[in-house]
Tab-separated table of N, CA and C in Angstrom:
chain	number	residue	atom	x	y	z
A	6	MET	N	0.815	-1.257	0.655
A	6	MET	CA	0.255	0.053	-0.078
A	6	MET	C	0.033	1.229	0.066
A	7	MET	N	0.427	2.532	-0.507
A	7	MET	CA	0.999	3.596	-0.806
A	7	MET	C	0.578	4.423	0.191
A	8	SER	N	1.880	4.864	0.663
A	8	SER	CA	1.593	5.888	1.852
A	8	SER	C	1.549	6.783	1.336
A	9	ASN	N	0.933	7.716	2.561
A	9	ASN	CA	0.169	9.066	1.328
A	9	ASN	C	0.779	10.511	2.495
A	10	SER	N	2.332	10.418	2.884
A	10	SER	CA	3.214	11.237	3.393
A	10	SER	C	4.095	11.549	2.692
A	11	PHE	N	3.820	11.800	1.455
A	11	PHE	CA	4.848	12.264	0.937
A	11	PHE	C	4.112	13.421	-0.809
A	12	VAL	N	4.546	14.452	-0.573
A	12	VAL	CA	3.770	15.310	-1.072
A	12	VAL	C	4.823	15.191	-2.744
A	13	THR	N	3.986	14.902	-4.427
A	13	THR	CA	4.314	15.297	-5.523
A	13	THR	C	3.456	16.027	-5.650
A	14	ILE	N	3.934	15.991	-7.488
A	14	ILE	CA	3.384	16.945	-8.694
A	14	ILE	C	2.630	16.202	-9.026
A	15	PRO	N	1.036	16.964	-8.968
A	15	PRO	CA	-0.408	15.956	-9.398
A	15	PRO	C	-0.455	16.487	-11.115
A	16	ALA	N	-1.367	15.269	-11.790
A	16	ALA	CA	-0.999	15.566	-12.891
A	16	ALA	C	-1.922	16.550	-13.731
A	17	GLY	N	-0.694	16.764	-14.468
A	17	GLY	CA	-1.249	18.061	-15.371
A	17	GLY	C	-1.214	19.200	-15.423
A	18	LYS	N	0.384	19.327	-13.677
A	18	LYS	CA	0.244	20.519	-12.693
A	18	LYS	C	1.947	20.635	-12.741
A	19	GLU	N	1.788	21.913	-13.294
A	19	GLU	CA	3.870	21.789	-13.130
A	19	GLU	C	4.662	21.540	-11.995
A	20	ALA	N	5.436	21.353	-11.900
A	20	ALA	CA	6.135	21.229	-10.109
A	20	ALA	C	6.831	22.662	-10.283
A	21	ARG	N	6.818	22.806	-9.260
A	21	ARG	CA	7.455	24.789	-8.292
A	21	ARG	C	8.433	24.092	-8.878
A	22	ARG	N	9.014	25.499	-9.711
A	22	ARG	CA	9.805	25.716	-10.439
A	22	ARG	C	10.885	27.257	-9.547
A	23	PHE	N	11.895	26.825	-9.311
A	23	PHE	CA	13.258	27.694	-8.731
A	23	PHE	C	14.279	27.948	-9.922
A	24	PHE	N	15.089	29.502	-9.757
A	24	PHE	CA	16.081	29.466	-10.676
A	24	PHE	C	17.272	29.984	-9.023
A	25	VAL	N	18.260	29.580	-9.427
A	25	VAL	CA	18.823	29.395	-8.177
A	25	VAL	C	20.014	30.198	-8.740
A	26	LEU	N	21.315	31.463	-8.738
A	26	LEU	CA	22.590	31.375	-9.716
A	26	LEU	C	22.272	31.143	-10.487
A	27	GLY	N	21.282	31.248	-11.597
A	27	GLY	CA	21.231	30.239	-13.297
A	27	GLY	C	20.566	29.015	-13.444
A	28	ASP	N	20.692	28.522	-12.578
A	28	ASP	CA	20.495	26.922	-12.232
A	28	ASP	C	19.081	26.354	-12.431
A	29	ARG	N	18.649	25.711	-13.525
A	29	ARG	CA	16.580	26.103	-12.680
A	29	ARG	C	16.430	24.631	-11.849
A	30	ILE	N	16.005	25.085	-10.206
A	30	ILE	CA	15.509	24.418	-9.742
A	30	ILE	C	14.172	23.742	-9.872
A	31	GLU	N	13.787	22.692	-9.775
A	31	GLU	CA	11.935	21.883	-9.527
A	31	GLU	C	12.402	20.776	-8.432
A	32	ARG	N	11.096	21.661	-7.620
A	32	ARG	CA	10.860	20.703	-6.921
A	32	ARG	C	9.746	19.358	-6.784
A	33	ARG	N	10.723	18.597	-7.491
A	33	ARG	CA	9.692	16.295	-7.586
A	33	ARG	C	8.943	16.136	-6.351
A	34	LEU	N	9.521	15.736	-5.110
A	34	LEU	CA	8.877	15.345	-4.055
A	34	LEU	C	9.780	15.884	-2.329
A	35	ARG	N	8.759	15.612	-1.173
A	35	ARG	CA	9.062	16.021	-0.534
A	35	ARG	C	8.396	15.135	0.916
A	36	LEU	N	9.343	14.014	1.333
A	36	LEU	CA	8.605	13.693	2.115
A	36	LEU	C	8.612	13.932	3.860
A	37	ARG	N	7.181	14.463	3.723
A	37	ARG	CA	6.856	14.904	5.074
A	37	ARG	C	7.636	13.712	6.304
A	38	GLY	N	7.052	14.773	6.900
A	38	GLY	CA	8.276	14.567	8.908
A	38	GLY	C	9.101	13.744	8.502
A	39	THR	N	10.153	13.821	7.473
A	39	THR	CA	11.552	13.848	7.879
A	39	THR	C	12.563	14.849	6.848
A	40	TRP	N	13.480	15.313	7.015
A	40	TRP	CA	14.100	15.661	6.001
A	40	TRP	C	14.760	15.386	4.398
A	41	LEU	N	14.238	14.825	3.914
A	41	LEU	CA	13.984	14.370	2.727
A	41	LEU	C	13.741	14.833	1.528
A	42	ASN	N	13.380	15.363	0.702
A	42	ASN	CA	13.472	16.527	-0.535
A	42	ASN	C	14.380	16.074	-1.602
A	43	ILE	N	12.831	16.030	-2.522
A	43	ILE	CA	14.237	15.480	-4.347
A	43	ILE	C	13.885	16.905	-5.471
A	44	PHE	N	15.022	17.203	-6.037
A	44	PHE	CA	14.502	18.068	-6.828
A	44	PHE	C	15.211	18.433	-7.844
A	45	ASP	N	15.013	18.631	-8.705
A	45	ASP	CA	15.970	18.540	-9.734
A	45	ASP	C	16.208	19.546	-10.836
A	46	VAL	N	17.458	19.318	-11.250
A	46	VAL	CA	18.341	20.830	-11.316
A	46	VAL	C	18.803	21.059	-12.596
A	47	THR	N	18.203	21.864	-12.959
A	47	THR	CA	18.692	21.678	-14.664
A	47	THR	C	20.295	22.924	-15.017
A	48	VAL	N	21.011	22.482	-15.454
A	48	VAL	CA	22.141	23.001	-15.071
A	48	VAL	C	22.588	23.600	-17.074
A	49	PRO	N	22.689	24.557	-17.288
A	49	PRO	CA	23.120	25.709	-18.745
A	49	PRO	C	24.808	25.077	-18.853
A	50	PRO	N	24.907	24.882	-19.611
A	50	PRO	CA	26.324	25.487	-20.347
A	50	PRO	C	27.158	26.447	-19.351
A	51	GLY	N	28.468	26.227	-19.065
A	51	GLY	CA	29.488	27.529	-18.725
A	51	GLY	C	28.736	27.911	-16.971
A	52	SER	N	27.680	26.508	-17.003
A	52	SER	CA	27.333	27.676	-15.590
A	52	SER	C	27.818	26.684	-13.807
A	53	ARG	N	27.698	27.191	-12.896
A	53	ARG	CA	28.235	26.198	-12.061
A	53	ARG	C	27.693	26.595	-10.124
A	54	THR	N	28.018	25.707	-9.898
A	54	THR	CA	27.094	27.053	-8.027
A	54	THR	C	29.121	26.891	-7.462
A	55	PRO	N	28.468	27.488	-6.633
A	55	PRO	CA	30.495	28.107	-5.853
A	55	PRO	C	30.369	26.991	-4.861
A	56	LYS	N	31.635	26.501	-4.786
A	56	LYS	CA	32.302	25.577	-3.163
A	56	LYS	C	30.923	25.707	-1.895
A	57	HIS	N	30.997	25.220	-1.737
A	57	HIS	CA	30.000	24.955	-0.475
A	57	HIS	C	30.067	24.128	0.657
A	58	ALA	N	30.020	23.810	1.825
A	58	ALA	CA	29.687	23.152	2.481
A	58	ALA	C	28.276	22.633	3.488
A	59	HIS	N	27.601	21.793	3.901
A	59	HIS	CA	26.471	22.009	5.232
A	59	HIS	C	26.098	20.474	5.074
A	60	ALA	N	25.969	20.180	6.960
A	60	ALA	CA	25.923	19.068	7.722
A	60	ALA	C	24.848	18.308	7.088
A	61	SER	N	23.954	18.446	6.360
A	61	SER	CA	22.852	17.124	5.456
A	61	SER	C	24.386	16.806	4.638
A	62	PRO	N	24.186	15.348	3.620
A	62	PRO	CA	24.754	14.130	2.548
A	62	PRO	C	23.877	15.539	1.867
A	63	GLU	N	23.776	14.367	0.403
A	63	GLU	CA	23.625	15.282	-0.531
A	63	GLU	C	24.184	13.582	-1.567
A	64	VAL	N	22.949	13.236	-2.104
A	64	VAL	CA	22.699	12.514	-3.555
A	64	VAL	C	22.102	13.130	-4.884
A	65	PHE	N	23.803	12.971	-5.801
A	65	PHE	CA	22.926	13.647	-7.383
A	65	PHE	C	22.760	12.205	-8.033
A	66	ARG	N	22.157	11.818	-9.035
A	66	ARG	CA	21.871	11.384	-9.760
A	66	ARG	C	21.883	11.954	-12.124
A	67	ILE	N	22.819	12.033	-12.063
A	67	ILE	CA	23.491	12.748	-13.265
A	67	ILE	C	21.870	12.056	-14.150
A	68	LEU	N	21.100	13.158	-14.882
A	68	LEU	CA	19.616	12.093	-15.923
A	68	LEU	C	20.140	12.527	-17.256
A	69	GLU	N	20.856	13.598	-17.249
A	69	GLU	CA	21.509	13.996	-18.709
A	69	GLU	C	22.504	14.857	-18.899
A	70	GLY	N	23.323	15.258	-19.869
A	70	GLY	CA	24.868	15.469	-19.856
A	70	GLY	C	25.899	15.308	-18.960
A	71	CYS	N	26.440	15.982	-18.564
A	71	CYS	CA	27.570	15.831	-17.438
A	71	CYS	C	28.148	16.474	-17.476
A	72	LEU	N	28.430	15.816	-15.758
A	72	LEU	CA	28.786	17.441	-14.951
A	72	LEU	C	30.038	17.386	-13.686
A	73	THR	N	30.787	17.907	-14.347
A	73	THR	CA	32.164	17.774	-13.004
A	73	THR	C	31.654	18.383	-11.969
A	74	ILE	N	31.711	17.980	-10.506
A	74	ILE	CA	31.281	17.877	-9.147
A	74	ILE	C	32.579	17.970	-9.196
A	75	TRP	N	33.261	18.920	-8.616
A	75	TRP	CA	33.920	18.568	-7.251
A	75	TRP	C	34.206	18.702	-5.775
A	76	ARG	N	34.295	17.567	-5.051
A	76	ARG	CA	34.436	17.470	-3.239
A	76	ARG	C	35.688	17.434	-3.015
A	77	LEU	N	36.037	18.104	-1.632
A	77	LEU	CA	37.032	17.574	-0.674
A	77	LEU	C	37.078	16.392	-0.120
A	78	THR	N	37.986	15.869	-0.864
A	78	THR	CA	38.487	14.563	0.434
A	78	THR	C	39.691	13.952	1.146
A	79	VAL	N	38.623	13.758	2.127
A	79	VAL	CA	40.715	13.321	3.936
A	79	VAL	C	41.914	13.158	2.228
A	80	ASN	N	41.708	12.607	0.973
A	80	ASN	CA	43.248	12.551	0.049
A	80	ASN	C	43.002	13.699	-0.390
A	81	GLY	N	42.279	14.344	-0.451
A	81	GLY	CA	42.615	15.945	-1.118
A	81	GLY	C	41.585	16.366	-2.039
A	82	PRO	N	41.585	17.119	-2.926
A	82	PRO	CA	40.215	17.464	-3.657
A	82	PRO	C	40.088	15.812	-5.275
A	83	GLU	N	38.569	16.503	-5.641
A	83	GLU	CA	38.575	15.058	-5.877
A	83	GLU	C	37.498	15.427	-7.429
A	84	GLU	N	37.858	15.263	-8.788
A	84	GLU	CA	36.798	15.735	-9.495
A	84	GLU	C	36.835	15.105	-10.564
A	85	ILE	N	35.045	14.184	-10.688
A	85	ILE	CA	34.301	13.806	-10.768
A	85	ILE	C	33.534	14.210	-12.324
A	86	GLU	N	33.867	13.130	-13.457
A	86	GLU	CA	33.024	14.180	-14.514
A	86	GLU	C	31.603	13.157	-14.729
A	87	ALA	N	30.936	13.040	-13.753
A	87	ALA	CA	29.296	12.311	-14.100
A	87	ALA	C	28.489	12.530	-15.305
A	88	GLY	N	28.367	11.075	-15.808
A	88	GLY	CA	27.236	11.870	-16.650
A	88	GLY	C	25.972	10.950	-16.174
A	89	ALA	N	25.075	10.183	-17.245
A	89	ALA	CA	23.831	9.931	-17.812
A	89	ALA	C	24.095	9.418	-16.472
A	90	GLY	N	23.098	8.550	-15.623
A	90	GLY	CA	23.111	6.966	-14.750
A	90	GLY	C	24.149	6.719	-13.941
A	91	ASP	N	24.871	7.686	-13.194
A	91	ASP	CA	25.532	7.997	-12.497
A	91	ASP	C	25.666	9.249	-11.479
A	92	ILE	N	25.551	7.820	-10.260
A	92	ILE	CA	25.030	8.545	-8.202
A	92	ILE	C	26.393	8.751	-7.893
A	93	VAL	N	26.194	9.934	-7.476
A	93	VAL	CA	27.789	10.954	-6.682
A	93	VAL	C	26.665	11.054	-5.552
A	94	THR	N	27.319	10.606	-4.505
A	94	THR	CA	27.649	11.041	-2.666
A	94	THR	C	28.238	12.711	-2.772
A	95	ILE	N	27.473	12.645	-2.023
A	95	ILE	CA	28.333	14.104	-0.793
A	95	ILE	C	28.656	13.872	0.316
A	96	ALA	N	28.955	13.317	1.584
A	96	ALA	CA	29.116	13.515	2.339
A	96	ALA	C	28.832	14.860	3.844
A	97	PRO	N	28.103	14.927	5.363
A	97	PRO	CA	28.608	15.605	5.584
A	97	PRO	C	29.242	16.797	5.353
A	98	PHE	N	29.101	17.641	5.925
A	98	PHE	CA	29.689	18.960	6.213
A	98	PHE	C	31.674	18.815	5.686
A	99	VAL	N	31.213	17.908	4.271
A	99	VAL	CA	32.209	18.065	2.627
A	99	VAL	C	32.352	18.978	1.880
A	100	VAL	N	33.361	20.303	1.343
A	100	VAL	CA	33.436	20.921	0.610
A	100	VAL	C	33.061	20.462	-0.396
A	101	HIS	N	32.280	20.481	-0.887
A	101	HIS	CA	31.841	20.348	-2.671
A	101	HIS	C	31.189	21.669	-3.464
A	102	GLY	N	30.648	21.489	-5.055
A	102	GLY	CA	30.475	21.536	-6.105
A	102	GLY	C	30.298	21.409	-7.633
A	103	TYR	N	30.066	21.813	-8.016
A	103	TYR	CA	29.271	21.672	-9.512
A	103	TYR	C	29.893	22.853	-10.472
A	104	ALA	N	30.041	22.068	-11.632
A	104	ALA	CA	30.230	22.199	-13.038
A	104	ALA	C	29.765	21.784	-14.614
A	105	ASN	N	29.110	23.253	-15.418
A	105	ASN	CA	28.749	21.920	-16.745
A	105	ASN	C	29.799	22.656	-18.039
A	106	ARG	N	30.904	22.038	-17.250
A	106	ARG	CA	31.440	22.703	-18.808
A	106	ARG	C	31.586	22.776	-20.341
A	107	GLY	N	30.200	20.800	-20.288
A	107	GLY	CA	29.740	21.174	-21.628
A	107	GLY	C	29.240	22.779	-22.654
A	108	THR	N	28.171	21.991	-23.399
A	108	THR	CA	27.582	22.693	-24.298
A	108	THR	C	26.629	21.937	-24.200
A	109	VAL	N	25.872	21.583	-24.297
A	109	VAL	CA	24.913	21.706	-23.708
A	109	VAL	C	23.808	21.445	-22.385
A	110	PRO	N	23.443	21.582	-21.401
A	110	PRO	CA	22.106	21.456	-20.547
A	110	PRO	C	22.214	19.701	-19.683
A	111	ALA	N	22.723	20.348	-18.620
A	111	ALA	CA	23.547	18.700	-17.897
A	111	ALA	C	22.251	18.643	-16.218
A	112	ILE	N	21.137	18.259	-16.429
A	112	ILE	CA	20.288	17.887	-15.244
A	112	ILE	C	20.207	16.993	-15.107
A	113	PHE	N	20.117	16.996	-13.207
A	113	PHE	CA	20.539	15.350	-12.365
A	113	PHE	C	19.353	16.130	-11.826
A	114	SER	N	18.627	14.984	-10.801
A	114	SER	CA	18.276	14.966	-9.422
A	114	SER	C	19.343	15.190	-8.806
A	115	ALA	N	18.091	15.669	-7.067
A	115	ALA	CA	19.652	15.136	-6.442
A	115	ALA	C	18.346	14.963	-4.479
A	116	VAL	N	18.847	14.652	-3.724
A	116	VAL	CA	18.183	14.495	-2.646
A	116	VAL	C	18.822	14.905	-1.757
A	117	VAL	N	17.896	16.175	-1.154
A	117	VAL	CA	18.260	17.578	-0.247
A	117	VAL	C	17.871	17.125	0.612
A	118	ASP	N	18.292	18.128	2.118
A	118	ASP	CA	17.589	18.274	3.232
A	118	ASP	C	16.414	19.245	3.328
A	119	ARG	N	15.663	19.290	4.575
A	119	ARG	CA	14.957	20.444	4.853
A	119	ARG	C	15.104	21.775	3.921
A	120	GLU	N	16.995	22.012	5.564
A	120	GLU	CA	17.332	23.541	4.946
A	120	GLU	C	17.488	23.895	3.450
A	121	MET	N	17.988	23.089	3.185
A	121	MET	CA	18.719	23.154	1.414
A	121	MET	C	17.237	23.527	1.129
A	122	ALA	N	16.697	22.212	0.557
A	122	ALA	CA	15.180	23.021	0.620
A	122	ALA	C	14.189	24.440	0.600
A	123	GLU	N	14.978	24.244	1.785
A	123	GLU	CA	13.344	26.151	2.456
A	123	GLU	C	14.391	27.078	1.643
A	124	PHE	N	15.862	27.271	1.644
A	124	PHE	CA	16.922	27.726	0.878
A	124	PHE	C	16.342	28.538	-0.268
A	125	ILE	N	15.962	27.222	-1.449
A	125	ILE	CA	16.599	26.861	-2.532
A	125	ILE	C	14.649	28.158	-2.474
A	126	GLU	N	14.234	27.475	-2.005
A	126	GLU	CA	12.123	27.670	-1.948
A	126	GLU	C	12.606	29.539	-1.256
A	127	ALA	N	12.961	29.464	-0.832
A	127	ALA	CA	13.439	30.238	0.164
A	127	ALA	C	13.849	32.348	-0.703
A	128	GLU	N	14.878	31.530	-1.362
A	128	GLU	CA	16.183	32.835	-2.412
A	128	GLU	C	16.288	33.174	-3.645
A	129	GLY	N	15.300	31.600	-3.709
A	129	GLY	CA	15.726	31.056	-5.511
A	129	GLY	C	14.893	32.177	-6.033
A	130	THR	N	14.547	32.247	-7.424
A	130	THR	CA	12.870	33.668	-8.143
A	130	THR	C	12.460	33.081	-8.594
A	131	THR	N	11.832	32.902	-9.464
A	131	THR	CA	10.843	32.335	-10.051
A	131	THR	C	11.315	32.796	-11.493
A	132	GLU	N	11.602	33.614	-11.871
A	132	GLU	CA	11.701	33.812	-13.321
A	132	GLU	C	13.253	33.254	-13.825
A	133	PRO	N	13.433	33.043	-14.710
A	133	PRO	CA	15.367	32.804	-14.877
A	133	PRO	C	15.352	34.319	-15.129
A	134	PRO	N	17.590	34.192	-14.524
A	134	PRO	CA	17.731	34.969	-14.655
A	134	PRO	C	18.156	35.593	-16.575
A	135	LYS	N	18.061	37.319	-17.217
A	135	LYS	CA	18.191	36.924	-17.809
A	135	LYS	C	19.914	37.559	-18.271
A	136	ALA	N	20.448	37.279	-17.116
A	136	ALA	CA	22.711	37.003	-17.461
A	136	ALA	C	23.104	36.011	-16.275
A	137	GLY	N	24.263	35.998	-16.358
A	137	GLY	CA	25.229	35.786	-15.357
A	137	GLY	C	24.799	36.426	-13.772
A	138	PRO	N	24.907	35.342	-12.494
A	138	PRO	CA	24.870	36.277	-11.822
A	138	PRO	C	26.066	37.638	-11.491
A	139	SER	N	25.594	38.656	-10.357
A	139	SER	CA	26.067	40.081	-10.563
A	139	SER	C	26.463	39.661	-8.710
A	140	GLU	N	27.615	40.228	-8.510
A	140	GLU	CA	28.386	40.553	-7.289
A	140	GLU	C	27.456	40.371	-6.201
A	141	GLU	N	27.327	41.671	-6.518
A	141	GLU	CA	25.362	41.679	-5.699
A	141	GLU	C	24.199	40.461	-5.192
A	142	THR	N	24.609	39.599	-6.170
A	142	THR	CA	23.755	38.294	-6.052
A	142	THR	C	24.441	37.631	-5.759
A	143	ILE	N	25.806	37.327	-5.568
A	143	ILE	CA	25.985	36.232	-5.242
A	143	ILE	C	26.282	36.496	-4.181
A	144	ALA	N	26.345	38.100	-3.418
A	144	ALA	CA	27.224	38.738	-1.664
A	144	ALA	C	25.738	38.243	-0.230
A	145	ARG	N	24.589	38.531	-1.956
A	145	ARG	CA	22.740	38.332	-1.093
A	145	ARG	C	23.153	37.248	-0.756
A	146	MET	N	23.452	35.964	-2.080
A	146	MET	CA	23.236	34.854	-1.241
A	146	MET	C	24.134	34.009	-0.717
A	147	THR	N	25.302	34.807	-0.541
A	147	THR	CA	26.395	33.796	0.270
A	147	THR	C	25.795	34.784	1.560
A	148	ALA	N	25.137	35.100	1.831
A	148	ALA	CA	24.719	35.851	3.524
A	148	ALA	C	23.295	35.074	3.768
A	149	ALA	N	22.318	34.914	2.726
A	149	ALA	CA	21.494	34.110	2.990
A	149	ALA	C	21.836	32.564	3.525
A	150	ALA	N	22.472	32.212	2.081
A	150	ALA	CA	22.785	30.635	2.589
A	150	ALA	C	23.180	30.802	4.403
A	151	ASN	N	24.267	31.229	5.115
A	151	ASN	CA	24.864	31.591	6.178
A	151	ASN	C	22.646	30.696	6.533
A	152	ALA	N	22.505	31.997	6.367
A	152	ALA	CA	20.301	31.020	7.188
A	152	ALA	C	20.207	29.696	7.356
A	153	TYR	N	20.868	28.570	6.896
A	153	TYR	CA	20.079	27.852	6.421
A	153	TYR	C	21.258	27.013	6.710
A	154	GLY	N	22.187	27.534	7.393
A	154	GLY	CA	23.251	26.519	7.637
A	154	GLY	C	24.725	25.139	6.555
A	155	ILE	N	24.090	26.493	5.241
A	155	ILE	CA	25.110	26.719	4.026
A	155	ILE	C	26.633	27.439	4.443
A	156	THR	N	27.325	26.461	4.493
A	156	THR	CA	28.314	27.848	3.982
A	156	THR	C	29.247	27.936	2.670
A	157	ILE	N	28.741	29.115	1.543
A	157	ILE	CA	29.404	29.315	0.969
A	157	ILE	C	30.417	29.346	1.150
A	158	LEU	N	32.308	28.893	0.464
A	158	LEU	CA	34.153	29.127	0.385
A	158	LEU	C	34.048	29.610	-0.557
A	159	ALA	N	33.740	29.837	-1.888
A	159	ALA	CA	34.536	30.576	-2.876
A	159	ALA	C	32.982	30.878	-4.201
A	160	ALA	N	32.589	32.564	-4.542
A	160	ALA	CA	31.540	32.357	-5.045
A	160	ALA	C	32.044	32.597	-6.848
């Protein structure tokens, strides 16, 4: 029997869509009573997220395109070229970031915690940006991230 303890997109209705630093982020699922959220993230060519860390783990499953994921491990920096079907995990407090170095959008599903979901929904815009993020936008997002337990280390 299927539980009703989750929120999904009803048939015929679009997912809630947010734009954060150029990436399009769509909520796919929120498991009520837990920290689990699933978002689909579309990363345009040339876009990236700054290196950051937070207390919760993350899981990325690449759906389309290629994503370069950088994370700091106990053995030093690690760079992963992840393609469709690849799954990459980020442990709690690990400094990480990603970039789309390709010529087509990269799309991945991300399992994130409640704080990350709240940050996306509170700080993301509902309209796509007309240009890359300005220094002012990056500074605002960096300050806002701290309130959600996210430390942005390099923008």
